[in-house]
mmCIF file of C-alpha atoms in Angstrom:
data_model
loop_
_atom_site.group_PDB
_atom_site.id
_atom_site.type_symbol
_atom_site.label_atom_id
_atom_site.label_comp_id
_atom_site.label_asym_id
_atom_site.label_seq_id
_atom_site.Cartn_x
_atom_site.Cartn_y
_atom_site.Cartn_z
ATOM 1 C CA MET A 1 117.486 146.666 83.510
ATOM 2 C CA SER A 2 115.272 146.876 86.619
ATOM 3 C CA GLY A 3 115.305 143.166 87.363
ATOM 4 C CA LYS A 4 111.542 143.252 87.945
ATOM 5 C CA LEU A 5 109.281 140.515 86.575
ATOM 6 C CA ASN A 6 105.843 140.620 84.992
ATOM 7 C CA PHE A 7 103.356 137.751 84.904
ATOM 8 C CA LYS A 8 99.898 136.932 83.635
ATOM 9 C CA LEU A 9 97.872 135.198 86.325
ATOM 10 C CA ARG A 10 94.845 132.963 85.826
ATOM 11 C CA LEU A 11 93.259 133.116 89.281
ATOM 12 C CA TRP A 12 90.363 130.905 90.284
ATOM 13 C CA ARG A 13 87.499 133.058 91.529
ATOM 14 C CA GLN A 14 84.477 131.561 93.297
ATOM 15 C CA LYS A 15 82.046 133.585 95.370
ATOM 16 C CA ASP A 16 81.059 130.825 97.797
ATOM 17 C CA LYS A 17 80.510 127.090 98.168
ATOM 18 C CA VAL A 18 77.431 126.931 95.957
ATOM 19 C CA SER A 19 78.460 129.348 93.202
ATOM 20 C CA GLU A 20 80.208 128.255 90.037
ATOM 21 C CA GLY A 21 83.806 129.364 89.769
ATOM 22 C CA LYS A 22 85.865 130.577 86.853
ATOM 23 C CA PHE A 23 89.328 131.855 86.050
ATOM 24 C CA GLN A 24 90.029 135.585 86.091
ATOM 25 C CA GLU A 25 93.032 136.906 84.205
ATOM 26 C CA VAL A 26 95.058 139.420 86.184
ATOM 27 C CA GLU A 27 98.444 141.009 85.541
ATOM 28 C CA ALA A 28 101.177 140.961 88.162
ATOM 29 C CA LYS A 29 103.586 143.774 87.320
ATOM 30 C CA ASN A 30 106.961 144.867 88.658
ATOM 31 C CA ILE A 31 107.381 141.813 90.853
ATOM 32 C CA SER A 32 110.703 141.340 92.614
ATOM 33 C CA PRO A 33 112.276 137.939 91.897
ATOM 34 C CA ASP A 34 112.950 137.691 95.647
ATOM 35 C CA MET A 35 109.259 137.873 96.528
ATOM 36 C CA SER A 36 107.532 134.725 97.682
ATOM 37 C CA PHE A 37 104.470 133.573 95.784
ATOM 38 C CA LEU A 38 102.168 134.816 98.546
ATOM 39 C CA GLU A 39 103.892 138.190 98.641
ATOM 40 C CA MET A 40 103.242 138.421 94.915
ATOM 41 C CA LEU A 41 99.547 137.681 95.541
ATOM 42 C CA ASP A 42 99.527 140.414 98.196
ATOM 43 C CA GLU A 43 100.765 142.876 95.566
ATOM 44 C CA VAL A 44 98.126 141.695 93.112
ATOM 45 C CA ASN A 45 95.434 142.186 95.742
ATOM 46 C CA ASN A 46 96.709 145.693 96.444
ATOM 47 C CA ASP A 47 96.360 146.499 92.750
ATOM 48 C CA LEU A 48 92.849 145.017 92.655
ATOM 49 C CA MET A 49 91.756 147.074 95.650
ATOM 50 C CA ARG A 50 93.189 150.260 94.143
ATOM 51 C CA LYS A 51 90.969 149.577 91.136
ATOM 52 C CA GLY A 52 87.948 149.073 93.382
ATOM 53 C CA GLU A 53 87.845 145.323 92.713
ATOM 54 C CA GLU A 54 87.506 142.573 95.297
ATOM 55 C CA PRO A 55 90.833 140.946 96.262
ATOM 56 C CA VAL A 56 91.322 137.234 95.754
ATOM 57 C CA ALA A 57 90.867 135.188 98.930
ATOM 58 C CA PHE A 58 93.671 132.816 99.881
ATOM 59 C CA GLU A 59 94.937 131.324 103.133
ATOM 60 C CA SER A 60 98.265 131.845 104.875
ATOM 61 C CA ASP A 61 99.652 131.943 108.367
ATOM 62 C CA CYS A 62 103.274 131.234 109.237
ATOM 63 C CA ARG A 63 104.690 131.814 105.740
ATOM 64 C CA GLU A 64 107.610 129.680 106.865
ATOM 65 C CA GLY A 65 106.568 126.331 105.433
ATOM 66 C CA ILE A 66 105.393 124.756 108.681
ATOM 67 C CA CYS A 67 101.660 125.462 109.123
ATOM 68 C CA GLY A 68 100.266 123.995 105.898
ATOM 69 C CA THR A 69 97.595 126.627 105.268
ATOM 70 C CA CYS A 70 99.046 128.016 102.004
ATOM 71 C CA SER A 71 97.314 125.376 99.915
ATOM 72 C CA LEU A 72 97.423 126.364 96.251
ATOM 73 C CA VAL A 73 97.787 124.497 92.993
ATOM 74 C CA VAL A 74 100.254 126.415 90.817
ATOM 75 C CA ASN A 75 100.374 125.477 87.135
ATOM 76 C CA GLY A 76 98.760 122.155 87.940
ATOM 77 C CA LEU A 77 101.149 121.257 90.765
ATOM 78 C CA PRO A 78 100.246 121.394 94.476
ATOM 79 C CA HIS A 79 102.524 124.021 96.041
ATOM 80 C CA GLY A 80 104.078 124.708 92.641
ATOM 81 C CA PRO A 81 107.116 123.452 90.730
ATOM 82 C CA GLU A 82 109.694 123.532 93.524
ATOM 83 C CA LYS A 83 110.078 120.072 95.094
ATOM 84 C CA GLY A 84 109.895 119.831 98.879
ATOM 85 C CA THR A 85 108.577 123.389 99.236
ATOM 86 C CA THR A 86 105.314 124.961 100.342
ATOM 87 C CA VAL A 87 103.892 127.690 98.145
ATOM 88 C CA CYS A 88 104.652 130.337 100.785
ATOM 89 C CA GLN A 89 108.347 129.504 100.348
ATOM 90 C CA LEU A 90 108.165 129.423 96.548
ATOM 91 C CA PHE A 91 110.003 132.446 95.135
ATOM 92 C CA MET A 92 109.104 134.259 91.951
ATOM 93 C CA ARG A 93 112.599 133.777 90.543
ATOM 94 C CA LYS A 94 111.494 130.209 89.818
ATOM 95 C CA PHE A 95 109.234 131.576 87.049
ATOM 96 C CA ARG A 96 110.099 133.184 83.722
ATOM 97 C CA ASP A 97 109.412 136.827 83.023
ATOM 98 C CA GLY A 98 106.150 137.078 81.090
ATOM 99 C CA GLN A 99 105.046 133.571 82.052
ATOM 100 C CA THR A 100 101.350 132.743 82.470
ATOM 101 C CA ILE A 101 100.680 131.205 85.894
ATOM 102 C CA SER A 102 97.471 129.389 86.794
ATOM 103 C CA VAL A 103 96.481 129.423 90.475
ATOM 104 C CA GLU A 104 93.742 127.130 91.770
ATOM 105 C CA PRO A 105 92.510 125.711 95.081
ATOM 106 C CA TRP A 106 92.857 122.045 96.043
ATOM 107 C CA ARG A 107 90.519 119.891 93.955
ATOM 108 C CA ALA A 108 88.827 117.174 96.047
ATOM 109 C CA ALA A 109 85.256 116.406 97.025
ATOM 110 C CA ALA A 110 86.314 116.228 100.674
ATOM 111 C CA PHE A 111 87.877 119.724 100.403
ATOM 112 C CA PRO A 112 84.994 121.954 99.209
ATOM 113 C CA VAL A 113 85.923 125.437 98.034
ATOM 114 C CA ILE A 114 84.785 128.124 100.473
ATOM 115 C CA LYS A 115 85.803 131.124 98.387
ATOM 116 C CA ASP A 116 88.299 131.695 95.587
ATOM 117 C CA LEU A 117 91.462 129.804 96.610
ATOM 118 C CA VAL A 118 90.279 128.841 100.120
ATOM 119 C CA THR A 119 89.127 125.276 100.770
ATOM 120 C CA ASP A 120 87.528 123.677 103.810
ATOM 121 C CA ARG A 121 89.970 121.055 105.101
ATOM 122 C CA ASP A 122 88.056 120.225 108.256
ATOM 123 C CA ALA A 123 88.034 116.621 107.035
ATOM 124 C CA PHE A 124 91.662 116.269 108.165
ATOM 125 C CA ASP A 125 90.718 117.430 111.658
ATOM 126 C CA GLN A 126 87.989 114.804 111.765
ATOM 127 C CA ILE A 127 90.465 112.061 110.827
ATOM 128 C CA ILE A 128 92.790 113.184 113.639
ATOM 129 C CA ALA A 129 89.903 113.311 116.114
ATOM 130 C CA ALA A 130 89.001 109.719 115.205
ATOM 131 C CA GLY A 131 92.272 108.351 116.589
ATOM 132 C CA GLY A 132 95.332 110.514 116.064
ATOM 133 C CA PHE A 133 96.117 110.949 119.737
ATOM 134 C CA VAL A 134 97.519 109.152 122.764
ATOM 135 C CA SER A 135 96.008 108.760 126.231
ATOM 136 C CA VAL A 136 98.359 109.741 129.038
ATOM 137 C CA ASN A 137 98.033 110.342 132.742
ATOM 138 C CA THR A 138 98.122 113.962 133.821
ATOM 139 C CA GLY A 139 100.832 115.210 136.128
ATOM 140 C CA GLY A 140 104.452 116.210 135.879
ATOM 141 C CA ALA A 141 106.338 115.550 132.687
ATOM 142 C CA GLN A 142 108.434 112.397 132.631
ATOM 143 C CA ASP A 143 112.158 112.482 132.073
ATOM 144 C CA ALA A 144 113.072 112.374 128.403
ATOM 145 C CA ASN A 145 114.833 109.029 128.825
ATOM 146 C CA ALA A 146 112.139 107.388 130.943
ATOM 147 C CA LEU A 147 110.821 105.476 127.933
ATOM 148 C CA PRO A 148 113.701 104.291 125.767
ATOM 149 C CA VAL A 149 113.034 104.450 122.018
ATOM 150 C CA ARG A 150 115.211 102.781 119.431
ATOM 151 C CA LYS A 151 117.019 105.204 117.139
ATOM 152 C CA CYS A 152 115.444 103.741 114.013
ATOM 153 C CA ASP A 153 111.949 104.070 115.509
ATOM 154 C CA ALA A 154 112.606 107.619 116.680
ATOM 155 C CA ASP A 155 113.855 108.637 113.237
ATOM 156 C CA THR A 156 110.897 107.069 111.454
ATOM 157 C CA ALA A 157 108.430 108.641 113.883
ATOM 158 C CA MET A 158 110.018 112.057 113.367
ATOM 159 C CA ASP A 159 109.874 111.662 109.586
ATOM 160 C CA ALA A 160 106.144 110.928 109.789
ATOM 161 C CA ALA A 161 105.562 113.713 112.312
ATOM 162 C CA ALA A 162 106.911 116.204 109.771
ATOM 163 C CA CYS A 163 103.495 116.103 108.058
ATOM 164 C CA ILE A 164 101.951 119.585 108.238
ATOM 165 C CA GLY A 165 98.481 118.501 107.127
ATOM 166 C CA CYS A 166 98.416 120.779 104.097
ATOM 167 C CA GLY A 167 96.541 118.332 101.858
ATOM 168 C CA ALA A 168 98.934 118.415 98.909
ATOM 169 C CA CYS A 169 98.833 114.609 98.854
ATOM 170 C CA VAL A 170 95.066 114.717 98.325
ATOM 171 C CA ALA A 171 95.302 117.413 95.660
ATOM 172 C CA ALA A 172 97.985 115.490 93.745
ATOM 173 C CA CYS A 173 96.349 112.063 93.886
ATOM 174 C CA PRO A 174 94.114 111.182 90.902
ATOM 175 C CA ASN A 175 91.825 109.450 93.430
ATOM 176 C CA ALA A 176 91.906 112.337 95.938
ATOM 177 C CA SER A 177 93.219 109.873 98.514
ATOM 178 C CA ALA A 178 94.186 110.973 102.004
ATOM 179 C CA MET A 179 96.166 107.824 102.721
ATOM 180 C CA LEU A 180 99.575 109.490 102.987
ATOM 181 C CA PHE A 181 98.267 112.010 105.518
ATOM 182 C CA THR A 182 96.420 109.353 107.521
ATOM 183 C CA ALA A 183 99.356 106.964 107.340
ATOM 184 C CA ALA A 184 101.795 109.619 108.563
ATOM 185 C CA LYS A 185 99.644 110.287 111.623
ATOM 186 C CA ILE A 186 99.210 106.582 112.352
ATOM 187 C CA SER A 187 102.875 105.751 111.744
ATOM 188 C CA HIS A 188 104.129 108.649 113.857
ATOM 189 C CA LEU A 189 102.398 107.347 116.965
ATOM 190 C CA GLY A 190 102.774 103.677 116.077
ATOM 191 C CA HIS A 191 106.574 103.870 116.286
ATOM 192 C CA LEU A 192 106.542 105.276 119.830
ATOM 193 C CA PRO A 193 105.809 103.432 123.086
ATOM 194 C CA GLN A 194 103.265 106.103 124.052
ATOM 195 C CA GLY A 195 101.227 105.223 120.985
ATOM 196 C CA GLN A 196 100.843 101.505 121.659
ATOM 197 C CA PRO A 197 97.708 101.409 123.885
ATOM 198 C CA GLU A 198 95.451 102.763 121.105
ATOM 199 C CA ARG A 199 97.409 101.277 118.225
ATOM 200 C CA GLU A 200 94.812 98.733 117.106
ATOM 201 C CA ARG A 201 91.736 100.935 117.224
ATOM 202 C CA ARG A 202 93.674 103.965 115.937
ATOM 203 C CA ALA A 203 94.203 102.434 112.504
ATOM 204 C CA LEU A 204 90.650 101.105 112.289
ATOM 205 C CA ARG A 205 89.004 104.350 113.349
ATOM 206 C CA MET A 206 91.138 106.729 111.301
ATOM 207 C CA VAL A 207 90.833 104.689 108.109
ATOM 208 C CA ALA A 208 87.081 104.326 108.644
ATOM 209 C CA LYS A 209 86.717 108.081 109.102
ATOM 210 C CA MET A 210 88.853 108.737 106.022
ATOM 211 C CA ASP A 211 86.553 106.515 103.946
ATOM 212 C CA GLU A 212 83.421 108.036 105.472
ATOM 213 C CA LEU A 213 84.510 111.548 104.477
ATOM 214 C CA GLY A 214 84.739 110.630 100.809
ATOM 215 C CA PHE A 215 88.469 110.427 100.178
ATOM 216 C CA GLY A 216 89.512 107.995 97.466
ATOM 217 C CA ASN A 217 91.666 104.911 97.849
ATOM 218 C CA CYS A 218 95.353 104.514 97.050
ATOM 219 C CA SER A 219 96.241 102.975 93.686
ATOM 220 C CA ASN A 220 100.018 103.440 93.966
ATOM 221 C CA HIS A 221 100.533 106.438 91.690
ATOM 222 C CA TYR A 222 103.061 107.906 94.179
ATOM 223 C CA GLU A 223 101.914 111.436 93.290
ATOM 224 C CA CYS A 224 101.340 112.057 97.000
ATOM 225 C CA GLU A 225 104.996 111.551 97.885
ATOM 226 C CA ALA A 226 106.123 113.666 94.929
ATOM 227 C CA ALA A 227 103.865 116.576 95.944
ATOM 228 C CA CYS A 228 104.444 116.415 99.707
ATOM 229 C CA PRO A 229 106.390 119.522 100.806
ATOM 230 C CA LYS A 230 107.971 117.469 103.599
ATOM 231 C CA GLU A 231 108.727 114.557 101.213
ATOM 232 C CA ILE A 232 107.066 111.973 103.442
ATOM 233 C CA SER A 233 107.549 108.458 102.100
ATOM 234 C CA VAL A 234 104.742 106.209 100.884
ATOM 235 C CA GLU A 235 106.360 103.504 103.030
ATOM 236 C CA HIS A 236 104.160 104.849 105.827
ATOM 237 C CA ILE A 237 101.098 103.760 103.844
ATOM 238 C CA ALA A 238 102.421 100.187 103.896
ATOM 239 C CA ARG A 239 102.837 100.482 107.669
ATOM 240 C CA MET A 240 99.259 101.746 108.009
ATOM 241 C CA ASN A 241 97.929 98.890 105.888
ATOM 242 C CA ARG A 242 99.734 96.368 108.105
ATOM 243 C CA ASP A 243 98.347 97.943 111.261
ATOM 244 C CA TYR A 244 94.868 98.068 109.765
ATOM 245 C CA GLY A 245 94.945 94.475 108.558
ATOM 246 C CA LEU A 246 96.293 93.143 111.850
ATOM 247 C CA SER A 247 93.776 95.163 113.866
ATOM 248 C CA ALA A 248 90.892 93.955 111.720
ATOM 249 C CA LEU A 249 92.076 90.351 112.102
ATOM 250 C CA LEU A 250 92.454 90.646 115.861
ATOM 251 C CA GLY A 251 89.034 92.251 116.111
ATOM 252 C CA THR A 252 87.515 89.386 114.123
ATOM 253 C CA GLU A 253 89.228 86.806 116.321
ATOM 254 C CA ARG A 254 87.957 88.530 119.470
ATOM 255 C CA GLU A 255 84.437 88.651 118.025
ATOM 256 C CA ARG A 256 84.593 84.918 117.335
ATOM 257 C CA GLY A 257 85.794 84.321 120.852
ATOM 258 C CA ASN A 258 82.957 86.382 122.322
ATOM 259 C CA THR A 259 80.289 84.629 120.286
ATOM 260 C CA GLY A 260 81.761 81.151 120.556
ATOM 261 C CA ALA A 261 82.040 80.819 116.787
ATOM 262 C CA GLY A 262 84.359 78.085 115.560
#
């Protein structure tokens, strides 16, 4: 026995943003069980090109589970069936020989399909630009212990900072909500002293931008946490909601003070 695997793939093919897409059935033959999912797609594309057919477009970069570009829905699950794993680190031994595998792009109005399996996730960059940063003075780097941070805050900030911005939370959510992504970015900075100066307006601006871009709201399905390859907790959404509510209240109180309203 060779130990090689064979699969039937249902690949989403779409020429461009305005064209209608459809599934194309392709065979993946003689696949090593030690191949990653993206390596398998590379082999499929090689076969397509040998036949004179156009290869399927998909994104990848690091192929180490840290860049977030390998955004595919595999058999209805963002990043596939392996929990806490990006699709570039999903190995073909997780599938049965002869299995039919459906491969689709993220499905969300805010993530339009560019071509085949490639989506435009510029919306995440816009949310970050709205407030996911800190203002610091230029100059030499401070000593690491110049600003003491409690261990619990450091741990929570690091957990939130693990977000790679892949968009699996959006793809998994029935509302196409980006709240876990936005909350992770807000919570990461909100637990650190460097993030305090912009803390109020950060939550207001990032949530406003998220809503403006057409992402849905959270209705507590918890699919986002289940699909997240870094297993980021929905507790960060609660933290974001507190920051947002407090910031909105403080802004209202300041407005009343400025106008003299009683």
